[in-house]
Amino acid sequence: MQRIDDDIKATVKKIIQGNEKRKRRMLNGNASAFDHMAYSVIDEALNNSCHNIDSEAAREQMQKQIYKSVVHCTPYESIYDVMCGRRQFYDYRNEFITAVAEGLGMLPGSRTKRNTGCSSTTGT
């Protein structure tokens, strides 16, 4: 799993935390193009997380807990129905955050990254 810089991680968390307001704007017809894109990226990243959990019900429960943890800044110790250990929970959570950052084009080599006219000098 790719390690992301703290400033990018903080920005991605804020974008995820704004997802509930984003949903309301979408329902009211007041959403921006970014709202639609961010919502779909977050939804896709969440649905693709916890891929190694075989039970669909258990995977959905874990995804809800990961989302809750990021949106409400809830630590592992305060979530009562998590079905894994602390380290595994934070691995899932970081996987979700990284997938959102990648989907929004915030990481080098991200799939949605657009050409900004700047040239890259890195060889990766």
Coordinates of C-alpha atoms in Angstrom, one line a residue:
M1 CA 0.0 0.0 0.0
Q2 CA 1.3 3.4 -0.9
R3 CA 2.1 5.8 1.9
I4 CA 0.6 9.3 1.4
D5 CA 1.8 12.6 2.8
D6 CA 0.1 14.0 5.9
D7 CA -1.2 17.1 4.1
I8 CA -2.8 15.0 1.4
K9 CA -4.3 12.6 4.0
A10 CA -5.7 15.5 6.0
T11 CA -7.3 17.0 2.8
V12 CA -8.8 13.6 1.8
K13 CA -10.3 13.1 5.3
K14 CA -11.9 16.6 5.0
I15 CA -13.4 15.7 1.6
I16 CA -14.7 12.4 3.1
Q17 CA -16.1 14.3 6.1
G18 CA -18.0 16.6 3.8
N19 CA -19.7 13.7 2.0
E20 CA -22.9 13.9 4.1
K21 CA -23.4 17.6 3.2
R22 CA -22.5 16.7 -0.4
K23 CA -25.3 14.1 -0.4
R24 CA -27.8 16.7 0.8
R25 CA -26.7 19.1 -1.9
M26 CA -27.1 16.4 -4.5
L27 CA -30.6 15.6 -3.3
N28 CA -31.6 19.3 -3.4
G29 CA -30.1 19.8 -6.9
N30 CA -27.5 22.2 -5.7
A31 CA -24.4 20.0 -6.2
S32 CA -21.4 21.0 -8.2
A33 CA -19.4 18.9 -10.6
F34 CA -16.9 18.3 -7.8
D35 CA -19.7 17.1 -5.5
H36 CA -20.7 14.5 -8.0
M37 CA -17.2 13.3 -8.7
A38 CA -16.2 13.2 -5.0
Y39 CA -19.3 11.3 -4.1
S40 CA -18.8 8.7 -6.7
V41 CA -15.0 8.3 -5.9
I42 CA -15.8 7.9 -2.2
D43 CA -18.6 5.5 -2.8
E44 CA -16.4 3.4 -5.1
A45 CA -13.4 3.4 -2.8
L46 CA -15.6 2.4 0.2
N47 CA -17.3 -0.4 -1.8
N48 CA -13.9 -1.8 -2.9
S49 CA -12.4 -1.7 0.6
C50 CA -12.1 -4.8 2.8
H51 CA -11.9 -7.0 -0.2
N52 CA -10.4 -9.9 1.7
I53 CA -13.5 -10.3 3.9
D54 CA -15.5 -13.2 2.4
S55 CA -18.9 -12.6 4.1
E56 CA -20.7 -9.8 2.3
A57 CA -22.6 -8.8 5.4
A58 CA -19.4 -8.7 7.5
R59 CA -17.7 -6.6 4.7
E60 CA -20.6 -4.1 4.6
Q61 CA -20.5 -3.8 8.4
M62 CA -16.8 -3.1 8.3
Q63 CA -17.1 -0.6 5.5
K64 CA -19.8 1.3 7.5
Q65 CA -17.5 1.4 10.5
I66 CA -14.5 2.6 8.5
Y67 CA -16.7 5.4 7.0
K68 CA -18.0 6.3 10.4
S69 CA -14.5 6.4 11.8
V70 CA -13.3 8.9 9.2
V71 CA -16.4 11.0 9.1
H72 CA -16.8 11.4 12.8
C73 CA -13.1 11.1 13.7
T74 CA -14.0 8.0 15.8
P75 CA -11.0 5.9 17.0
Y76 CA -11.0 2.1 16.9
E77 CA -11.4 1.9 20.7
S78 CA -14.8 3.8 20.5
I79 CA -16.4 1.6 17.8
Y80 CA -18.0 -1.4 19.5
D81 CA -18.9 -3.8 16.8
V82 CA -15.7 -4.0 14.8
M83 CA -14.9 -7.6 13.8
C84 CA -11.1 -7.3 13.5
G85 CA -8.1 -6.2 15.5
R86 CA -6.9 -2.6 15.8
R87 CA -4.1 -2.9 13.3
Q88 CA -6.3 -4.5 10.6
F89 CA -9.0 -1.8 11.1
Y90 CA -6.5 1.0 10.5
D91 CA -5.0 -0.9 7.5
Y92 CA -8.6 -1.0 6.0
R93 CA -9.1 2.7 6.9
N94 CA -5.8 3.8 5.3
E95 CA -6.6 1.6 2.3
F96 CA -9.9 3.5 1.9
I97 CA -8.3 7.0 2.4
T98 CA -5.6 6.1 -0.2
A99 CA -8.2 4.9 -2.7
V100 CA -10.1 8.2 -2.4
A101 CA -6.9 10.2 -2.8
E102 CA -6.0 8.1 -5.9
G103 CA -9.5 8.4 -7.3
L104 CA -9.4 12.2 -6.9
G105 CA -6.0 12.4 -8.7
M106 CA -4.2 13.5 -5.6
L107 CA -1.4 11.0 -5.8
P108 CA 1.4 10.6 -8.4
G109 CA 0.2 8.3 -11.1
S110 CA -3.5 8.6 -10.1
R111 CA -5.9 7.5 -12.8
T112 CA -8.0 10.7 -12.8
K113 CA -5.0 13.0 -12.8
R114 CA -5.5 15.6 -15.5
N115 CA -2.7 17.3 -17.5
T116 CA -2.1 20.7 -15.9
G117 CA 0.5 21.9 -18.2
C118 CA 3.3 21.2 -15.7
S119 CA 6.1 18.8 -16.7
S120 CA 7.2 16.1 -14.3
T121 CA 10.8 15.4 -13.7
T122 CA 10.4 12.3 -11.7
G123 CA 11.0 8.9 -13.3
T124 CA 8.2 7.0 -11.6

